PDB file of C-alpha atoms in Angstrom:
ATOM      1  CA  ARG W   1      92.696  59.167 -15.953  1.00  0.00           C
ATOM      2  CA  PHE W   2      90.922  62.406 -16.589  1.00  0.00           C
ATOM      3  CA  LEU W   3      90.232  64.251 -19.895  1.00  0.00           C
ATOM      4  CA  ASP W   4      88.932  67.821 -20.058  1.00  0.00           C
ATOM      5  CA  ILE W   5      87.499  68.602 -23.501  1.00  0.00           C
ATOM      6  CA  GLY W   6      87.539  72.361 -24.079  1.00  0.00           C
ATOM      7  CA  CYS W   7      90.050  72.779 -21.247  1.00  0.00           C
ATOM      8  CA  GLY W   8      90.545  76.507 -21.780  1.00  0.00           C
ATOM      9  CA  ASN W   9      93.157  77.856 -19.287  1.00  0.00           C
ATOM     10  CA  GLY W  10      93.588  74.454 -17.669  1.00  0.00           C
ATOM     11  CA  ARG W  11      92.104  75.355 -14.305  1.00  0.00           C
ATOM     12  CA  LEU W  12      90.149  72.115 -13.874  1.00  0.00           C
ATOM     13  CA  LEU W  13      93.138  70.082 -15.116  1.00  0.00           C
ATOM     14  CA  CYS W  14      95.276  71.713 -12.388  1.00  0.00           C
ATOM     15  CA  VAL W  15      92.740  70.890  -9.652  1.00  0.00           C
ATOM     16  CA  ALA W  16      92.400  67.268 -10.926  1.00  0.00           C
ATOM     17  CA  MET W  17      96.209  66.897 -11.107  1.00  0.00           C
ATOM     18  CA  GLU W  18      96.559  68.146  -7.561  1.00  0.00           C
ATOM     19  CA  ALA W  19      93.925  65.577  -6.484  1.00  0.00           C
ATOM     20  CA  GLY W  20      96.126  62.746  -7.954  1.00  0.00           C
ATOM     21  CA  TRP W  21      94.501  62.262 -11.409  1.00  0.00           C
ATOM     22  CA  GLN W  22      96.549  61.599 -14.518  1.00  0.00           C
ATOM     23  CA  VAL W  23      95.235  64.440 -16.721  1.00  0.00           C
ATOM     24  CA  LYS W  24      95.060  65.486 -20.348  1.00  0.00           C
ATOM     25  CA  GLY W  25      93.278  68.301 -22.175  1.00  0.00           C
ATOM     26  CA  LEU W  26      91.729  68.807 -25.586  1.00  0.00           C
ATOM     27  CA  GLU W  27      91.414  72.418 -26.740  1.00  0.00           C
ATOM     28  CA  LEU W  28      90.372  74.104 -29.953  1.00  0.00           C
ATOM     29  CA  SER W  29      92.692  77.086 -29.479  1.00  0.00           C
ATOM     30  CA  GLU W  30      96.391  76.485 -30.123  1.00  0.00           C
ATOM     31  CA  ASN W  31      97.244  79.561 -27.977  1.00  0.00           C
ATOM     32  CA  MET W  32      95.301  78.254 -24.939  1.00  0.00           C
ATOM     33  CA  ALA W  33      96.776  74.767 -25.363  1.00  0.00           C
ATOM     34  CA  GLU W  34     100.294  76.194 -25.511  1.00  0.00           C
ATOM     35  CA  TYR W  35      99.577  78.275 -22.415  1.00  0.00           C
ATOM     36  CA  VAL W  36      98.386  75.215 -20.448  1.00  0.00           C
ATOM     37  CA  ARG W  37     101.354  73.101 -21.654  1.00  0.00           C
ATOM     38  CA  ASP W  38     103.854  75.829 -20.738  1.00  0.00           C
ATOM     39  CA  THR W  39     102.300  76.849 -17.402  1.00  0.00           C
ATOM     40  CA  LEU W  40     101.077  73.495 -16.002  1.00  0.00           C
ATOM     41  CA  GLY W  41     103.203  71.035 -17.936  1.00  0.00           C
ATOM     42  CA  VAL W  42     100.042  69.193 -18.939  1.00  0.00           C
ATOM     43  CA  GLU W  43      99.577  67.481 -22.265  1.00  0.00           C
ATOM     44  CA  VAL W  44      96.935  69.255 -24.346  1.00  0.00           C
ATOM     45  CA  MET W  45      95.837  67.996 -27.760  1.00  0.00           C
ATOM     46  CA  VAL W  46      94.756  70.710 -30.221  1.00  0.00           C
ATOM     47  CA  GLY W  47      91.817  70.150 -32.532  1.00  0.00           C
ATOM     48  CA  ASN W  48      88.113  70.255 -33.118  1.00  0.00           C
ATOM     49  CA  PHE W  49      86.575  67.721 -30.776  1.00  0.00           C
ATOM     50  CA  LEU W  50      84.074  66.604 -33.411  1.00  0.00           C
ATOM     51  CA  GLU W  51      86.893  65.793 -35.854  1.00  0.00           C
ATOM     52  CA  VAL W  52      89.600  64.382 -33.549  1.00  0.00           C
ATOM     53  CA  THR W  53      89.859  60.580 -33.359  1.00  0.00           C
ATOM     54  CA  PRO W  54      91.215  59.279 -30.050  1.00  0.00           C
ATOM     55  CA  ALA W  55      94.778  58.060 -30.236  1.00  0.00           C
ATOM     56  CA  ALA W  56      95.267  54.321 -29.509  1.00  0.00           C
ATOM     57  CA  ASP W  57      96.344  55.007 -25.907  1.00  0.00           C
ATOM     58  CA  ASP W  58      93.352  57.357 -25.343  1.00  0.00           C
ATOM     59  CA  ALA W  59      90.588  55.124 -26.772  1.00  0.00           C
ATOM     60  CA  GLY W  60      88.531  53.717 -23.888  1.00  0.00           C
ATOM     61  CA  ALA W  61      91.175  54.824 -21.399  1.00  0.00           C
ATOM     62  CA  TYR W  62      89.539  57.557 -19.276  1.00  0.00           C
ATOM     63  CA  ASP W  63      87.667  57.172 -15.982  1.00  0.00           C
ATOM     64  CA  ALA W  64      86.202  60.646 -16.316  1.00  0.00           C
ATOM     65  CA  VAL W  65      85.682  63.150 -19.125  1.00  0.00           C
ATOM     66  CA  THR W  66      84.416  66.716 -18.740  1.00  0.00           C
ATOM     67  CA  LEU W  67      82.886  69.245 -21.057  1.00  0.00           C
ATOM     68  CA  ARG W  68      82.175  72.504 -19.289  1.00  0.00           C
ATOM     69  CA  HIS W  69      80.070  74.902 -21.318  1.00  0.00           C
ATOM     70  CA  VAL W  70      81.017  73.146 -24.539  1.00  0.00           C
ATOM     71  CA  ILE W  71      78.165  70.714 -25.451  1.00  0.00           C
ATOM     72  CA  GLU W  72      75.657  73.513 -26.111  1.00  0.00           C
ATOM     73  CA  HIS W  73      78.011  74.865 -28.799  1.00  0.00           C
ATOM     74  CA  LEU W  74      78.272  71.576 -30.700  1.00  0.00           C
ATOM     75  CA  PRO W  75      75.868  71.129 -33.621  1.00  0.00           C
ATOM     76  CA  ASP W  76      75.632  67.340 -33.292  1.00  0.00           C
ATOM     77  CA  SER W  77      74.913  66.248 -29.679  1.00  0.00           C
ATOM     78  CA  LEU W  78      74.463  62.584 -30.653  1.00  0.00           C
ATOM     79  CA  GLY W  79      77.804  62.550 -32.526  1.00  0.00           C
ATOM     80  CA  ALA W  80      79.513  64.342 -29.606  1.00  0.00           C
ATOM     81  CA  MET W  81      78.255  61.745 -27.155  1.00  0.00           C
ATOM     82  CA  ALA W  82      79.598  58.892 -29.380  1.00  0.00           C
ATOM     83  CA  ARG W  83      82.978  60.621 -29.465  1.00  0.00           C
ATOM     84  CA  ILE W  84      82.947  61.091 -25.667  1.00  0.00           C
ATOM     85  CA  SER W  85      82.062  57.424 -25.257  1.00  0.00           C
ATOM     86  CA  ALA W  86      85.093  56.480 -27.380  1.00  0.00           C
ATOM     87  CA  TYR W  87      87.361  58.053 -24.736  1.00  0.00           C
ATOM     88  CA  LEU W  88      85.665  56.597 -21.666  1.00  0.00           C
ATOM     89  CA  LYS W  89      86.283  53.279 -19.982  1.00  0.00           C
ATOM     90  CA  PRO W  90      83.199  51.102 -19.535  1.00  0.00           C
ATOM     91  CA  ARG W  91      81.106  52.597 -16.723  1.00  0.00           C
ATOM     92  CA  GLY W  92      83.271  55.776 -16.957  1.00  0.00           C
ATOM     93  CA  TYR W  93      81.788  59.141 -15.895  1.00  0.00           C
ATOM     94  CA  LEU W  94      81.001  62.222 -17.915  1.00  0.00           C
ATOM     95  CA  LEU W  95      80.524  65.630 -16.368  1.00  0.00           C
ATOM     96  CA  LEU W  96      78.687  68.219 -18.516  1.00  0.00           C
ATOM     97  CA  GLU W  97      78.056  71.818 -17.520  1.00  0.00           C
ATOM     98  CA  MET W  98      75.760  74.029 -19.603  1.00  0.00           C
ATOM     99  CA  PRO W  99      72.958  76.587 -19.397  1.00  0.00           C
ATOM    100  CA  ASN W 100      69.661  75.360 -18.038  1.00  0.00           C
ATOM    101  CA  ILE W 101      66.872  76.163 -20.503  1.00  0.00           C
ATOM    102  CA  GLU W 102      64.315  75.612 -17.715  1.00  0.00           C
ATOM    103  CA  SER W 103      65.836  78.231 -15.392  1.00  0.00           C
ATOM    104  CA  MET W 104      63.701  81.036 -14.057  1.00  0.00           C
ATOM    105  CA  THR W 105      65.657  83.615 -16.056  1.00  0.00           C
ATOM    106  CA  LYS W 106      65.198  81.710 -19.315  1.00  0.00           C
ATOM    107  CA  LYS W 107      61.462  81.266 -18.633  1.00  0.00           C
ATOM    108  CA  TRP W 108      61.134  84.983 -17.855  1.00  0.00           C
ATOM    109  CA  SER W 109      62.978  85.914 -21.048  1.00  0.00           C
ATOM    110  CA  ARG W 110      60.769  83.682 -23.186  1.00  0.00           C
ATOM    111  CA  LEU W 111      57.690  85.190 -21.512  1.00  0.00           C
ATOM    112  CA  ILE W 112      58.538  88.796 -22.148  1.00  0.00           C
ATOM    113  CA  VAL W 113      59.752  88.152 -25.726  1.00  0.00           C
ATOM    114  CA  GLY W 114      56.669  86.070 -26.487  1.00  0.00           C
ATOM    115  CA  ALA W 115      54.359  88.781 -25.067  1.00  0.00           C
ATOM    116  CA  GLY W 116      56.064  91.334 -27.291  1.00  0.00           C
ATOM    117  CA  LEU W 117      57.357  93.334 -24.275  1.00  0.00           C
ATOM    118  CA  TYR W 118      60.909  92.961 -25.471  1.00  0.00           C
ATOM    119  CA  GLN W 119      62.312  92.585 -28.925  1.00  0.00           C
ATOM    120  CA  ARG W 120      65.762  91.245 -29.446  1.00  0.00           C
ATOM    121  CA  GLN W 121      67.925  93.200 -31.820  1.00  0.00           C
ATOM    122  CA  PHE W 122      70.565  91.351 -33.704  1.00  0.00           C
ATOM    123  CA  SER W 123      72.832  92.582 -36.411  1.00  0.00           C
ATOM    124  CA  ASP W 124      72.464  91.027 -39.858  1.00  0.00           C
ATOM    125  CA  ASP W 125      75.677  89.026 -39.424  1.00  0.00           C
ATOM    126  CA  PHE W 126      74.787  87.653 -35.955  1.00  0.00           C
ATOM    127  CA  MET W 127      75.489  83.969 -35.454  1.00  0.00           C
ATOM    128  CA  ALA W 128      74.091  82.281 -32.334  1.00  0.00           C
ATOM    129  CA  GLY W 129      76.696  80.623 -30.142  1.00  0.00           C
ATOM    130  CA  HIS W 130      74.454  77.907 -28.792  1.00  0.00           C
ATOM    131  CA  CYS W 131      73.353  75.174 -31.178  1.00  0.00           C
ATOM    132  CA  ASN W 132      71.495  73.137 -28.548  1.00  0.00           C
ATOM    133  CA  GLU W 133      69.846  73.859 -25.196  1.00  0.00           C
ATOM    134  CA  PHE W 134      69.281  71.398 -22.390  1.00  0.00           C
ATOM    135  CA  CYS W 135      67.025  70.747 -19.379  1.00  0.00           C
ATOM    136  CA  ARG W 136      66.860  67.686 -17.199  1.00  0.00           C
ATOM    137  CA  GLN W 137      64.377  65.921 -19.582  1.00  0.00           C
ATOM    138  CA  SER W 138      66.405  66.620 -22.739  1.00  0.00           C
ATOM    139  CA  MET W 139      69.623  65.527 -21.003  1.00  0.00           C
ATOM    140  CA  ARG W 140      67.983  62.303 -19.876  1.00  0.00           C
ATOM    141  CA  PHE W 141      66.739  61.726 -23.471  1.00  0.00           C
ATOM    142  CA  LEU W 142      70.265  62.374 -24.861  1.00  0.00           C
ATOM    143  CA  ALA W 143      71.769  60.038 -22.290  1.00  0.00           C
ATOM    144  CA  ASP W 144      69.272  57.226 -22.988  1.00  0.00           C
ATOM    145  CA  LYS W 145      69.665  57.622 -26.731  1.00  0.00           C
ATOM    146  CA  THR W 146      73.540  57.421 -26.590  1.00  0.00           C
ATOM    147  CA  GLY W 147      74.225  54.639 -24.125  1.00  0.00           C
ATOM    148  CA  PHE W 148      74.598  56.734 -20.956  1.00  0.00           C
ATOM    149  CA  GLU W 149      72.630  56.910 -17.782  1.00  0.00           C
ATOM    150  CA  LEU W 150      71.858  60.254 -16.061  1.00  0.00           C
ATOM    151  CA  VAL W 151      73.300  59.811 -12.576  1.00  0.00           C
ATOM    152  CA  ARG W 152      72.660  63.397 -11.289  1.00  0.00           C
ATOM    153  CA  TRP W 153      71.217  66.684 -12.601  1.00  0.00           C
ATOM    154  CA  GLU W 154      71.582  69.889 -10.607  1.00  0.00           C
ATOM    155  CA  THR W 155      71.580  73.627 -11.151  1.00  0.00           C
ATOM    156  CA  TYR W 156      74.208  75.689  -9.479  1.00  0.00           C
ATOM    157  CA  SER W 157      75.567  79.130  -8.684  1.00  0.00           C
ATOM    158  CA  SER W 158      78.951  80.501  -7.663  1.00  0.00           C
ATOM    159  CA  LYS W 159      77.252  82.075  -4.612  1.00  0.00           C
ATOM    160  CA  PRO W 160      77.186  79.644  -1.674  1.00  0.00           C
ATOM    161  CA  LEU W 161      73.663  80.443  -0.478  1.00  0.00           C
ATOM    162  CA  MET W 162      72.158  80.323  -3.962  1.00  0.00           C
ATOM    163  CA  ASN W 163      74.117  77.211  -4.712  1.00  0.00           C
ATOM    164  CA  TRP W 164      72.552  75.527  -1.653  1.00  0.00           C
ATOM    165  CA  PHE W 165      69.076  76.576  -2.873  1.00  0.00           C
ATOM    166  CA  TYR W 166      69.600  75.603  -6.496  1.00  0.00           C
ATOM    167  CA  ASN W 167      70.829  72.169  -5.477  1.00  0.00           C
ATOM    168  CA  ARG W 168      67.396  71.609  -3.912  1.00  0.00           C
ATOM    169  CA  VAL W 169      65.196  73.580  -6.303  1.00  0.00           C
ATOM    170  CA  PRO W 170      66.655  73.153  -9.833  1.00  0.00           C
ATOM    171  CA  ILE W 171      65.779  76.555 -11.314  1.00  0.00           C
ATOM    172  CA  GLY W 172      69.280  78.003 -11.625  1.00  0.00           C
ATOM    173  CA  SER W 173      70.566  79.319 -14.919  1.00  0.00           C
ATOM    174  CA  LYS W 174      73.545  76.928 -15.003  1.00  0.00           C
ATOM    175  CA  ALA W 175      73.236  73.125 -14.904  1.00  0.00           C
ATOM    176  CA  ARG W 176      75.575  70.252 -14.187  1.00  0.00           C
ATOM    177  CA  ALA W 177      74.873  66.680 -15.346  1.00  0.00           C
ATOM    178  CA  ILE W 178      76.818  63.618 -14.264  1.00  0.00           C
ATOM    179  CA  LEU W 179      76.402  60.682 -16.616  1.00  0.00           C
ATOM    180  CA  ARG W 180      77.833  57.195 -16.662  1.00  0.00           C
ATOM    181  CA  ARG W 181      78.493  55.037 -19.662  1.00  0.00           C
ATOM    182  CA  ALA W 182      75.777  52.393 -19.356  1.00  0.00           C
ATOM    183  CA  ASP W 183      77.767  49.371 -20.573  1.00  0.00           C
TER     184      ASP W 183
END
C-alpha cells in the first residue's frame, strides 16, 4: 500500500497504481483532490496533514509514504515525522523530496547576500513558504530523532546528464531522502 501526502495532481499515484500498488492520496486542496478522484478514480482524503488522524484502516497500514516538496513547508518537522510514522508499517519506507540547503546555488546565494552584493527585496506582507531547510546532516538528525534510519540521500535534476552527476556529487538544488521506520 502506498500513500502520497500532498498528492497534487495525482501523477505519482498514477505511476504507482500502474506498477501494481494499492494507492491513496492526502491533499490539502479540495479542488485537486476532486480532480484526482474524478480523473484517476483514486481515493484522496482532504485535510491538513498535521491535523488529520489516520483512519483505523490506514493506521500502520502503508508500505511506503511520500511527501514531495511538502516537508519544508511544515512548521513542525518532528510532529510531521510522528504523523508519517503512524501511517507506516514497521520497517516501512518514507520518500521525501525537498530543496537541498547545501546545494551550490544556495551556497552562492548565501555568499552574495552575506557579502552585501545582493539585497533581497520583500514586500511588507511577504510570508516565507519554507519553514525548514534540509541537508544530509539535518535529515539524518531528524531521522535519528524520530525513529527512522536514513537509507539514502541524493540530489537530483530532471536533466539526465546532470542527474547522473548529482547522484555522485550531492550538490544539486533538489534532494531526495529515503528513510525506513527503524522499529
